[in-house]
PDB file of C-alpha atoms in Angstrom:
ATOM      1  CA  MET A 213      19.506  60.435 -21.835  1.00 96.00           C
ATOM      2  CA  ILE A 214      17.589  58.337 -19.285  1.00 98.00           C
ATOM      3  CA  LEU A 215      16.367  54.967 -20.570  1.00 98.00           C
ATOM      4  CA  THR A 216      13.159  53.394 -19.282  1.00 98.00           C
ATOM      5  CA  VAL A 217      12.364  49.737 -19.995  1.00 98.00           C
ATOM      6  CA  THR A 218       8.731  48.588 -20.048  1.00 97.00           C
ATOM      7  CA  LEU A 219       8.604  44.998 -21.254  1.00 97.00           C
ATOM      8  CA  ASN A 220       4.839  44.839 -20.673  1.00 96.00           C
ATOM      9  CA  THR A 221       3.584  48.151 -22.062  1.00 96.00           C
ATOM     10  CA  ALA A 222      -0.129  48.909 -21.918  1.00 95.00           C
ATOM     11  CA  LEU A 223      -2.825  51.218 -23.116  1.00 93.00           C
ATOM     12  CA  ASP A 224      -4.227  52.618 -19.873  1.00 90.00           C
ATOM     13  CA  ILE A 225      -7.972  53.263 -19.888  1.00 89.00           C
ATOM     14  CA  THR A 226      -9.477  55.119 -16.923  1.00 87.00           C
ATOM     15  CA  TYR A 227     -13.221  55.180 -16.274  1.00 88.00           C
ATOM     16  CA  ARG A 228     -14.695  57.570 -13.740  1.00 85.00           C
ATOM     17  CA  VAL A 229     -18.083  56.647 -12.283  1.00 88.00           C
ATOM     18  CA  PRO A 230     -20.125  58.447  -9.612  1.00 89.00           C
ATOM     19  CA  SER A 231     -20.185  55.311  -7.443  1.00 88.00           C
ATOM     20  CA  LEU A 232     -18.841  51.806  -8.178  1.00 85.00           C
ATOM     21  CA  ARG A 233     -21.293  49.045  -7.227  1.00 86.00           C
ATOM     22  CA  PRO A 234     -20.335  45.404  -7.915  1.00 85.00           C
ATOM     23  CA  GLY A 235     -22.858  43.622 -10.112  1.00 80.00           C
ATOM     24  CA  ALA A 236     -24.548  46.864 -11.230  1.00 82.00           C
ATOM     25  CA  SER A 237     -24.636  48.726 -14.543  1.00 86.00           C
ATOM     26  CA  HIS A 238     -22.784  52.054 -14.536  1.00 84.00           C
ATOM     27  CA  ARG A 239     -22.830  55.234 -16.599  1.00 88.00           C
ATOM     28  CA  VAL A 240     -19.243  56.383 -17.110  1.00 86.00           C
ATOM     29  CA  ALA A 241     -18.840  60.091 -16.403  1.00 84.00           C
ATOM     30  CA  GLU A 242     -15.387  60.436 -17.987  1.00 85.00           C
ATOM     31  CA  VAL A 243     -12.963  58.286 -20.015  1.00 85.00           C
ATOM     32  CA  THR A 244      -9.232  58.854 -20.521  1.00 84.00           C
ATOM     33  CA  GLU A 245      -6.852  56.763 -22.622  1.00 87.00           C
ATOM     34  CA  ARG A 246      -3.069  57.046 -22.270  1.00 89.00           C
ATOM     35  CA  PRO A 247       0.115  55.110 -23.096  1.00 93.00           C
ATOM     36  CA  GLY A 248       0.965  53.075 -20.015  1.00 91.00           C
ATOM     37  CA  GLY A 249       3.063  50.509 -18.257  1.00 93.00           C
ATOM     38  CA  LYS A 250       5.250  51.564 -15.334  1.00 94.00           C
ATOM     39  CA  GLY A 251       8.296  52.587 -17.348  1.00 96.00           C
ATOM     40  CA  VAL A 252       6.184  54.622 -19.785  1.00 96.00           C
ATOM     41  CA  ASN A 253       4.650  56.484 -16.845  1.00 94.00           C
ATOM     42  CA  VAL A 254       8.138  57.110 -15.451  1.00 96.00           C
ATOM     43  CA  ALA A 255       9.269  58.422 -18.839  1.00 96.00           C
ATOM     44  CA  ARG A 256       6.401  60.917 -19.109  1.00 94.00           C
ATOM     45  CA  VAL A 257       7.202  62.382 -15.690  1.00 94.00           C
ATOM     46  CA  LEU A 258      10.911  62.587 -16.539  1.00 96.00           C
ATOM     47  CA  ALA A 259      10.091  64.330 -19.810  1.00 95.00           C
ATOM     48  CA  ALA A 260       7.835  66.800 -17.975  1.00 93.00           C
ATOM     49  CA  LEU A 261      10.785  67.567 -15.680  1.00 93.00           C
ATOM     50  CA  GLY A 262      12.863  68.409 -18.764  1.00 94.00           C
ATOM     51  CA  HIS A 263      15.001  65.269 -19.003  1.00 96.00           C
ATOM     52  CA  GLU A 264      15.676  63.609 -22.335  1.00 97.00           C
ATOM     53  CA  VAL A 265      14.221  60.101 -22.021  1.00 98.00           C
ATOM     54  CA  THR A 266      13.957  57.082 -24.312  1.00 98.00           C
ATOM     55  CA  VAL A 267      11.241  54.451 -23.926  1.00 98.00           C
ATOM     56  CA  THR A 268      11.908  50.852 -24.932  1.00 98.00           C
ATOM     57  CA  GLY A 269      10.145  47.532 -24.453  1.00 98.00           C
ATOM     58  CA  PHE A 270       7.553  45.787 -26.625  1.00 97.00           C
ATOM     59  CA  SER A 271       4.598  47.021 -28.641  1.00 96.00           C
ATOM     60  CA  GLY A 272       2.253  45.163 -30.983  1.00 96.00           C
ATOM     61  CA  GLY A 273      -1.153  44.990 -32.627  1.00 95.00           C
ATOM     62  CA  ALA A 274      -3.818  47.684 -32.811  1.00 94.00           C
ATOM     63  CA  THR A 275      -3.393  48.596 -29.146  1.00 94.00           C
ATOM     64  CA  GLY A 276       0.344  48.981 -29.624  1.00 95.00           C
ATOM     65  CA  ARG A 277      -0.197  51.285 -32.606  1.00 96.00           C
ATOM     66  CA  ILE A 278      -2.459  53.526 -30.548  1.00 95.00           C
ATOM     67  CA  LEU A 279       0.088  53.562 -27.730  1.00 95.00           C
ATOM     68  CA  ARG A 280       2.896  54.635 -30.074  1.00 96.00           C
ATOM     69  CA  GLU A 281       0.718  57.285 -31.732  1.00 95.00           C
ATOM     70  CA  ARG A 282       0.028  58.783 -28.296  1.00 93.00           C
ATOM     71  CA  LEU A 283       3.784  58.935 -27.561  1.00 94.00           C
ATOM     72  CA  THR A 284       4.484  60.811 -30.801  1.00 93.00           C
ATOM     73  CA  GLY A 285       5.222  64.474 -30.243  1.00 88.00           C
ATOM     74  CA  VAL A 286       5.762  64.279 -26.467  1.00 92.00           C
ATOM     75  CA  PRO A 287       8.595  66.772 -25.837  1.00 94.00           C
ATOM     76  CA  CYS A 288      11.894  65.218 -24.659  1.00 95.00           C
ATOM     77  CA  LEU A 289      10.593  61.652 -25.209  1.00 97.00           C
ATOM     78  CA  THR A 290      11.905  59.198 -27.825  1.00 96.00           C
ATOM     79  CA  ASP A 291      10.071  55.986 -28.785  1.00 97.00           C
ATOM     80  CA  ALA A 292      12.394  52.980 -29.193  1.00 97.00           C
ATOM     81  CA  LEU A 293       9.798  50.247 -28.640  1.00 97.00           C
ATOM     82  CA  VAL A 294      10.408  46.896 -30.335  1.00 97.00           C
ATOM     83  CA  PRO A 295       7.511  45.579 -32.492  1.00 97.00           C
ATOM     84  CA  VAL A 296       6.070  42.125 -31.741  1.00 97.00           C
ATOM     85  CA  SER A 297       3.454  39.942 -33.404  1.00 96.00           C
ATOM     86  CA  GLY A 298       1.175  39.855 -30.347  1.00 95.00           C
ATOM     87  CA  THR A 299      -1.116  42.645 -29.169  1.00 95.00           C
ATOM     88  CA  THR A 300      -0.164  45.086 -26.437  1.00 96.00           C
ATOM     89  CA  ARG A 301      -2.375  44.695 -23.385  1.00 95.00           C
ATOM     90  CA  ARG A 302      -4.897  47.101 -21.957  1.00 93.00           C
ATOM     91  CA  THR A 303      -5.324  48.076 -18.326  1.00 90.00           C
ATOM     92  CA  VAL A 304      -8.615  49.430 -17.029  1.00 88.00           C
ATOM     93  CA  ALA A 305      -8.858  51.611 -13.928  1.00 84.00           C
ATOM     94  CA  VAL A 306     -12.300  52.396 -12.530  1.00 87.00           C
ATOM     95  CA  VAL A 307     -12.301  55.412 -10.238  1.00 83.00           C
ATOM     96  CA  ASP A 308     -15.153  55.653  -7.739  1.00 84.00           C
ATOM     97  CA  GLY A 309     -16.082  59.321  -7.478  1.00 81.00           C
ATOM     98  CA  ARG A 310     -17.788  58.886  -4.114  1.00 83.00           C
ATOM     99  CA  SER A 311     -15.008  57.076  -2.225  1.00 81.00           C
ATOM    100  CA  GLY A 312     -12.015  58.092  -4.346  1.00 75.00           C
ATOM    101  CA  THR A 313     -10.858  54.474  -4.568  1.00 80.00           C
ATOM    102  CA  THR A 314      -9.551  52.904  -7.787  1.00 81.00           C
ATOM    103  CA  THR A 315     -10.240  49.363  -9.025  1.00 85.00           C
ATOM    104  CA  GLN A 316      -7.556  48.109 -11.427  1.00 85.00           C
ATOM    105  CA  LEU A 317      -7.966  45.399 -14.113  1.00 87.00           C
ATOM    106  CA  ASN A 318      -4.702  44.363 -15.820  1.00 88.00           C
ATOM    107  CA  GLU A 319      -4.488  42.111 -18.884  1.00 87.00           C
ATOM    108  CA  PRO A 320      -1.486  39.703 -19.048  1.00 88.00           C
ATOM    109  CA  GLY A 321       0.226  41.028 -22.188  1.00 91.00           C
ATOM    110  CA  PRO A 322       1.327  39.392 -25.473  1.00 95.00           C
ATOM    111  CA  VAL A 323       3.409  36.214 -25.658  1.00 96.00           C
ATOM    112  CA  ILE A 324       6.979  37.174 -26.586  1.00 97.00           C
ATOM    113  CA  GLY A 325       8.834  34.786 -28.889  1.00 96.00           C
ATOM    114  CA  HIS A 326      12.508  33.889 -28.640  1.00 96.00           C
ATOM    115  CA  ALA A 327      13.440  35.946 -31.721  1.00 97.00           C
ATOM    116  CA  GLU A 328      11.534  38.961 -30.348  1.00 97.00           C
ATOM    117  CA  TRP A 329      13.333  38.721 -27.009  1.00 97.00           C
ATOM    118  CA  SER A 330      16.700  38.513 -28.806  1.00 97.00           C
ATOM    119  CA  ALA A 331      15.799  41.557 -30.937  1.00 97.00           C
ATOM    120  CA  PHE A 332      14.942  43.535 -27.817  1.00 98.00           C
ATOM    121  CA  GLN A 333      18.259  42.668 -26.147  1.00 97.00           C
ATOM    122  CA  GLU A 334      20.140  43.972 -29.182  1.00 97.00           C
ATOM    123  CA  VAL A 335      18.188  47.239 -29.117  1.00 97.00           C
ATOM    124  CA  TYR A 336      18.754  47.557 -25.377  1.00 98.00           C
ATOM    125  CA  GLU A 337      22.510  47.130 -25.658  1.00 97.00           C
ATOM    126  CA  ASP A 338      22.664  49.771 -28.396  1.00 97.00           C
ATOM    127  CA  LEU A 339      20.631  52.258 -26.323  1.00 98.00           C
ATOM    128  CA  LEU A 340      22.893  51.842 -23.294  1.00 98.00           C
ATOM    129  CA  ALA A 341      25.711  53.592 -25.156  1.00 96.00           C
ATOM    130  CA  ALA A 342      23.923  56.946 -24.723  1.00 97.00           C
ATOM    131  CA  ALA A 343      22.166  56.284 -21.390  1.00 98.00           C
ATOM    132  CA  SER A 344      22.996  58.009 -18.091  1.00 98.00           C
ATOM    133  CA  ALA A 345      20.666  55.708 -16.100  1.00 98.00           C
ATOM    134  CA  VAL A 346      18.171  52.886 -16.706  1.00 98.00           C
ATOM    135  CA  ALA A 347      14.802  52.181 -15.073  1.00 98.00           C
ATOM    136  CA  LEU A 348      13.569  48.587 -15.414  1.00 98.00           C
ATOM    137  CA  CYS A 349       9.902  48.632 -14.528  1.00 97.00           C
ATOM    138  CA  GLY A 350       6.811  46.496 -14.265  1.00 95.00           C
ATOM    139  CA  SER A 351       5.696  42.958 -14.955  1.00 94.00           C
ATOM    140  CA  LEU A 352       7.126  40.510 -17.478  1.00 96.00           C
ATOM    141  CA  PRO A 353       4.922  39.511 -20.418  1.00 95.00           C
ATOM    142  CA  PRO A 354       4.480  35.776 -21.132  1.00 95.00           C
ATOM    143  CA  GLY A 355       7.497  34.257 -22.866  1.00 95.00           C
ATOM    144  CA  VAL A 356      10.110  36.541 -21.286  1.00 97.00           C
ATOM    145  CA  PRO A 357      12.469  34.628 -18.936  1.00 95.00           C
ATOM    146  CA  VAL A 358      11.740  35.186 -15.254  1.00 95.00           C
ATOM    147  CA  GLY A 359      15.386  36.178 -14.746  1.00 95.00           C
ATOM    148  CA  ALA A 360      15.246  38.783 -17.522  1.00 97.00           C
ATOM    149  CA  TYR A 361      15.764  41.786 -15.273  1.00 98.00           C
ATOM    150  CA  ALA A 362      18.856  40.309 -13.644  1.00 97.00           C
ATOM    151  CA  GLY A 363      20.411  39.845 -17.063  1.00 97.00           C
ATOM    152  CA  LEU A 364      19.498  43.362 -18.208  1.00 98.00           C
ATOM    153  CA  ILE A 365      20.957  44.819 -15.008  1.00 98.00           C
ATOM    154  CA  ARG A 366      24.238  42.965 -15.574  1.00 97.00           C
ATOM    155  CA  THR A 367      24.375  44.218 -19.160  1.00 98.00           C
ATOM    156  CA  ALA A 368      23.901  47.809 -17.964  1.00 98.00           C
ATOM    157  CA  ARG A 369      26.572  47.403 -15.299  1.00 96.00           C
ATOM    158  CA  ALA A 370      29.027  46.162 -17.909  1.00 96.00           C
ATOM    159  CA  ALA A 371      28.300  49.366 -19.847  1.00 97.00           C
ATOM    160  CA  GLY A 372      28.806  51.509 -16.718  1.00 97.00           C
ATOM    161  CA  VAL A 373      25.148  52.591 -16.513  1.00 98.00           C
ATOM    162  CA  PRO A 374      23.365  52.700 -13.102  1.00 98.00           C
ATOM    163  CA  THR A 375      20.059  50.840 -12.824  1.00 98.00           C
ATOM    164  CA  LEU A 376      16.815  51.108 -10.879  1.00 98.00           C
ATOM    165  CA  LEU A 377      14.519  48.079 -10.598  1.00 98.00           C
ATOM    166  CA  ASP A 378      10.798  48.405  -9.850  1.00 97.00           C
ATOM    167  CA  THR A 379       8.917  45.136 -10.223  1.00 96.00           C
ATOM    168  CA  SER A 380       7.237  42.462  -8.102  1.00 94.00           C
ATOM    169  CA  GLY A 381       6.883  38.737  -7.450  1.00 93.00           C
ATOM    170  CA  ALA A 382       9.273  36.289  -9.077  1.00 94.00           C
ATOM    171  CA  ALA A 383      10.709  39.004 -11.331  1.00 95.00           C
ATOM    172  CA  LEU A 384      11.693  40.954  -8.204  1.00 95.00           C
ATOM    173  CA  ARG A 385      13.156  37.918  -6.417  1.00 94.00           C
ATOM    174  CA  ARG A 386      15.265  37.007  -9.428  1.00 95.00           C
ATOM    175  CA  GLY A 387      16.017  40.580 -10.437  1.00 95.00           C
ATOM    176  CA  VAL A 388      17.603  41.649  -7.148  1.00 95.00           C
ATOM    177  CA  ALA A 389      20.272  39.004  -7.720  1.00 93.00           C
ATOM    178  CA  GLY A 390      21.484  41.119 -10.645  1.00 95.00           C
ATOM    179  CA  ARG A 391      22.537  43.754  -8.074  1.00 96.00           C
ATOM    180  CA  PRO A 392      20.610  46.856  -9.198  1.00 97.00           C
ATOM    181  CA  ASP A 393      21.947  50.162  -7.948  1.00 97.00           C
ATOM    182  CA  ILE A 394      18.478  51.057  -6.611  1.00 97.00           C
ATOM    183  CA  LEU A 395      15.583  48.742  -5.746  1.00 97.00           C
ATOM    184  CA  LYS A 396      12.193  50.475  -5.362  1.00 96.00           C
ATOM    185  CA  PRO A 397       9.539  48.128  -3.899  1.00 94.00           C
ATOM    186  CA  ASN A 398       6.362  49.091  -2.101  1.00 91.00           C
ATOM    187  CA  ALA A 399       5.599  47.693   1.343  1.00 89.00           C
ATOM    188  CA  GLU A 400       3.705  44.656   0.007  1.00 91.00           C
ATOM    189  CA  GLU A 401       6.424  43.793  -2.525  1.00 93.00           C
ATOM    190  CA  LEU A 402       9.098  44.236   0.129  1.00 91.00           C
ATOM    191  CA  ALA A 403       7.302  41.844   2.495  1.00 91.00           C
ATOM    192  CA  GLY A 404       6.915  39.313  -0.312  1.00 91.00           C
ATOM    193  CA  LEU A 405      10.634  39.496  -1.052  1.00 91.00           C
ATOM    194  CA  THR A 406      11.924  39.286   2.518  1.00 91.00           C
ATOM    195  CA  GLY A 407       9.094  37.739   4.567  1.00 90.00           C
ATOM    196  CA  SER A 408       9.222  40.691   6.976  1.00 89.00           C
ATOM    197  CA  HIS A 409       6.447  43.261   7.488  1.00 88.00           C
ATOM    198  CA  GLU A 410       8.649  45.584   9.566  1.00 90.00           C
ATOM    199  CA  PRO A 411       9.783  48.225   7.046  1.00 89.00           C
ATOM    200  CA  LEU A 412      13.318  48.919   8.305  1.00 90.00           C
ATOM    201  CA  ARG A 413      14.169  45.250   8.834  1.00 92.00           C
ATOM    202  CA  ALA A 414      12.727  44.308   5.450  1.00 91.00           C
ATOM    203  CA  THR A 415      14.548  47.128   3.667  1.00 92.00           C
ATOM    204  CA  GLN A 416      17.867  46.140   5.235  1.00 92.00           C
ATOM    205  CA  GLU A 417      17.285  42.499   4.277  1.00 93.00           C
ATOM    206  CA  ALA A 418      16.469  43.459   0.684  1.00 92.00           C
ATOM    207  CA  ARG A 419      19.732  45.362   0.464  1.00 93.00           C
ATOM    208  CA  ARG A 420      21.657  42.359   1.778  1.00 92.00           C
ATOM    209  CA  ARG A 421      20.219  40.353  -1.117  1.00 91.00           C
ATOM    210  CA  GLY A 422      22.154  42.421  -3.613  1.00 90.00           C
ATOM    211  CA  ALA A 423      20.730  45.920  -4.153  1.00 94.00           C
ATOM    212  CA  GLY A 424      23.079  48.859  -3.776  1.00 94.00           C
ATOM    213  CA  ALA A 425      20.251  50.878  -2.210  1.00 96.00           C
ATOM    214  CA  VAL A 426      16.646  50.091  -1.344  1.00 96.00           C
ATOM    215  CA  VAL A 427      13.964  52.793  -1.394  1.00 96.00           C
ATOM    216  CA  ALA A 428      10.673  51.452  -0.036  1.00 93.00           C
ATOM    217  CA  SER A 429       7.359  53.173  -0.771  1.00 91.00           C
ATOM    218  CA  LEU A 430       5.254  53.315   2.385  1.00 88.00           C
ATOM    219  CA  GLY A 431       2.134  54.851   0.853  1.00 83.00           C
ATOM    220  CA  PRO A 432       1.019  58.146   2.411  1.00 82.00           C
ATOM    221  CA  GLU A 433       3.839  57.831   4.981  1.00 85.00           C
ATOM    222  CA  GLY A 434       6.434  58.503   2.267  1.00 88.00           C
ATOM    223  CA  LEU A 435       9.688  56.677   1.594  1.00 92.00           C
ATOM    224  CA  LEU A 436      12.278  54.746   3.574  1.00 94.00           C
ATOM    225  CA  ALA A 437      15.764  54.474   2.080  1.00 94.00           C
ATOM    226  CA  VAL A 438      18.664  52.259   3.171  1.00 94.00           C
ATOM    227  CA  THR A 439      21.784  52.929   1.120  1.00 94.00           C
ATOM    228  CA  GLY A 440      25.542  52.537   1.297  1.00 91.00           C
ATOM    229  CA  GLU A 441      25.710  56.225   2.262  1.00 92.00           C
ATOM    230  CA  GLY A 442      23.165  56.156   5.092  1.00 92.00           C
ATOM    231  CA  ARG A 443      19.482  55.711   5.872  1.00 93.00           C
ATOM    232  CA  TRP A 444      16.651  58.208   5.672  1.00 94.00           C
ATOM    233  CA  ARG A 445      12.883  58.583   5.916  1.00 94.00           C
ATOM    234  CA  ALA A 446      11.044  61.155   3.819  1.00 92.00           C
ATOM    235  CA  ALA A 447       7.427  62.148   4.406  1.00 89.00           C
ATOM    236  CA  PRO A 448       5.063  64.680   2.796  1.00 87.00           C
ATOM    237  CA  PRO A 449       3.811  67.576   4.912  1.00 83.00           C
ATOM    238  CA  ARG A 450       0.219  66.538   4.280  1.00 77.00           C
ATOM    239  CA  ARG A 451      -1.786  63.845   2.533  1.00 72.00           C
ATOM    240  CA  LEU A 452      -3.556  64.726  -0.714  1.00 64.00           C
ATOM    241  CA  ARG A 453      -6.764  62.950  -1.684  1.00 67.00           C
ATOM    242  CA  GLY A 454      -7.090  61.600  -5.207  1.00 63.00           C
ATOM    243  CA  ASN A 455      -6.136  58.755  -7.551  1.00 63.00           C
ATOM    244  CA  PRO A 456      -2.969  56.975  -6.293  1.00 68.00           C
ATOM    245  CA  THR A 457      -2.400  55.113  -9.582  1.00 71.00           C
ATOM    246  CA  GLY A 458       1.098  55.930 -10.850  1.00 74.00           C
ATOM    247  CA  ALA A 459       2.349  57.512  -7.620  1.00 83.00           C
ATOM    248  CA  GLY A 460       5.124  54.909  -7.351  1.00 88.00           C
ATOM    249  CA  ASP A 461       6.142  55.574 -10.963  1.00 93.00           C
ATOM    250  CA  SER A 462       6.470  59.281 -10.206  1.00 92.00           C
ATOM    251  CA  ALA A 463       8.666  58.398  -7.231  1.00 94.00           C
ATOM    252  CA  VAL A 464      10.927  56.424  -9.577  1.00 96.00           C
ATOM    253  CA  ALA A 465      11.143  59.436 -11.905  1.00 96.00           C
ATOM    254  CA  GLY A 466      12.092  61.639  -8.964  1.00 95.00           C
ATOM    255  CA  LEU A 467      14.841  59.285  -7.846  1.00 96.00           C
ATOM    256  CA  LEU A 468      16.276  58.917 -11.357  1.00 96.00           C
ATOM    257  CA  SER A 469      16.154  62.609 -12.232  1.00 95.00           C
ATOM    258  CA  ALA A 470      17.980  63.543  -9.035  1.00 95.00           C
ATOM    259  CA  LEU A 471      20.458  60.682  -9.542  1.00 96.00           C
ATOM    260  CA  VAL A 472      21.581  61.930 -12.963  1.00 96.00           C
ATOM    261  CA  GLU A 473      21.767  65.472 -11.546  1.00 95.00           C
ATOM    262  CA  HIS A 474      24.152  64.107  -8.861  1.00 95.00           C
ATOM    263  CA  ARG A 475      21.931  65.257  -5.993  1.00 95.00           C
ATOM    264  CA  PRO A 476      22.526  63.841  -2.479  1.00 95.00           C
ATOM    265  CA  TRP A 477      20.146  61.206  -1.144  1.00 95.00           C
ATOM    266  CA  PRO A 478      17.992  63.579   0.973  1.00 94.00           C
ATOM    267  CA  ASP A 479      17.310  65.699  -2.129  1.00 94.00           C
ATOM    268  CA  ARG A 480      16.490  62.599  -4.202  1.00 95.00           C
ATOM    269  CA  LEU A 481      13.987  61.412  -1.615  1.00 95.00           C
ATOM    270  CA  ALA A 482      12.365  64.835  -1.193  1.00 93.00           C
ATOM    271  CA  ARG A 483      11.813  65.087  -4.954  1.00 93.00           C
ATOM    272  CA  ALA A 484      10.445  61.534  -5.142  1.00 94.00           C
ATOM    273  CA  VAL A 485       7.983  62.132  -2.297  1.00 92.00           C
ATOM    274  CA  ALA A 486       6.784  65.462  -3.698  1.00 90.00           C
ATOM    275  CA  LEU A 487       6.218  63.985  -7.150  1.00 90.00           C
ATOM    276  CA  SER A 488       4.464  60.844  -5.921  1.00 87.00           C
ATOM    277  CA  THR A 489       2.235  62.811  -3.552  1.00 86.00           C
ATOM    278  CA  THR A 490       1.113  65.333  -6.178  1.00 82.00           C
ATOM    279  CA  THR A 491       0.512  62.605  -8.769  1.00 81.00           C
ATOM    280  CA  VAL A 492      -2.714  61.720  -6.932  1.00 75.00           C
ATOM    281  CA  LEU A 493      -4.126  65.079  -8.064  1.00 71.00           C
ATOM    282  CA  SER A 494      -3.889  64.042 -11.729  1.00 68.00           C
ATOM    283  CA  PRO A 495      -6.571  61.911 -13.396  1.00 63.00           C
ATOM    284  CA  THR A 496      -4.068  59.482 -14.982  1.00 63.00           C
ATOM    285  CA  ALA A 497      -0.684  57.933 -14.209  1.00 61.00           C
ATOM    286  CA  GLY A 498       2.375  59.624 -15.681  1.00 61.00           C
ATOM    287  CA  ASP A 499       1.211  63.153 -14.792  1.00 73.00           C
ATOM    288  CA  PHE A 500       1.628  65.369 -11.756  1.00 77.00           C
ATOM    289  CA  ASP A 501       0.348  68.751 -10.651  1.00 74.00           C
ATOM    290  CA  ARG A 502       3.397  71.018 -11.171  1.00 79.00           C
ATOM    291  CA  ALA A 503       2.230  73.901  -8.985  1.00 76.00           C
ATOM    292  CA  ALA A 504       1.402  71.548  -6.114  1.00 78.00           C
ATOM    293  CA  TYR A 505       4.727  69.732  -6.633  1.00 79.00           C
ATOM    294  CA  GLU A 506       6.809  72.910  -6.391  1.00 79.00           C
ATOM    295  CA  GLU A 507       4.917  74.036  -3.308  1.00 78.00           C
ATOM    296  CA  LEU A 508       5.037  70.634  -1.619  1.00 77.00           C
ATOM    297  CA  LEU A 509       8.737  70.048  -2.343  1.00 82.00           C
ATOM    298  CA  THR A 510       9.819  72.650   0.213  1.00 85.00           C
ATOM    299  CA  GLY A 511       7.699  70.995   2.911  1.00 83.00           C
ATOM    300  CA  VAL A 512       8.886  67.382   2.594  1.00 85.00           C
ATOM    301  CA  THR A 513      10.491  66.211   5.845  1.00 85.00           C
ATOM    302  CA  VAL A 514      13.649  64.107   5.474  1.00 89.00           C
ATOM    303  CA  THR A 515      15.159  62.588   8.611  1.00 88.00           C
ATOM    304  CA  GLY A 516      18.054  60.204   9.070  1.00 88.00           C
ATOM    305  CA  GLU A 517      21.798  60.233   8.881  1.00 79.00           C
ATOM    306  CA  ALA A 518      24.690  59.567   6.553  1.00 79.00           C
ATOM    307  CA  THR A 519      27.020  56.681   7.288  1.00 77.00           C
ATOM    308  CA  ALA A 520      30.293  57.816   8.821  1.00 54.00           C
ATOM    309  CA  ALA A 521      33.189  57.610   6.365  1.00 47.00           C
TER     310      ALA A 521
END
């Protein structure tokens, strides 16, 4: 079982409008509503790939109830969310049909009390006993310690479970000190962590800060990985136009699925790039176009070299 942690779950609402104009009234052409938060998106992709996955984190209020109802019955996915007194946040994505761009509005999330945080840690430790890997994803809701991810990574390491961290800001700066097995920032997050805008230099610096491997998302240019086994770049054969929301989460799912299957790094990166690229063809995060994925996978270019033994 793969465990995904989403401390700040969300109900993702996507509006599609013909053309987004600031200050104007709009008629919404299409509305979709899905369980969200980065780790939940990762879990849905993993489940679609056939991996048994368990979702944990926090859920509360009317929004949380809707989120959990929407997770019920998803094949291969188990809900282990911890209830809280606050209300799960909503995120709103507005997709401009003319330009293809997406405007994202993210609520902050419920305030988590000390007893709720302690209850989550107990659930997390219990779930690790059956986990083959853990993804720790997304922002921290108010009330959760800024060093939470570092502590959760150390707990997983003590249980012998590899970890992947995908977060930003202070949570990323503190979390990397926990020494995750894989760190998966995008270019902006990587620059914020290291102060460098040169991808290779920044990726190497992030690894020196404690990560076992760093896989940087470079948008349509693919992925750059610096690991203890070597360094590689992976790029899609072509760019697909669509909604990029959730592409990074699909990359995480690709990395984790190939990790637990004991695939070599080039295969992990090819899968991650193919999944993230074809996610833009889906209207919501946590989905990907399977036919496009299988076709694109064979065309992903992976260059680089393994470190000499």
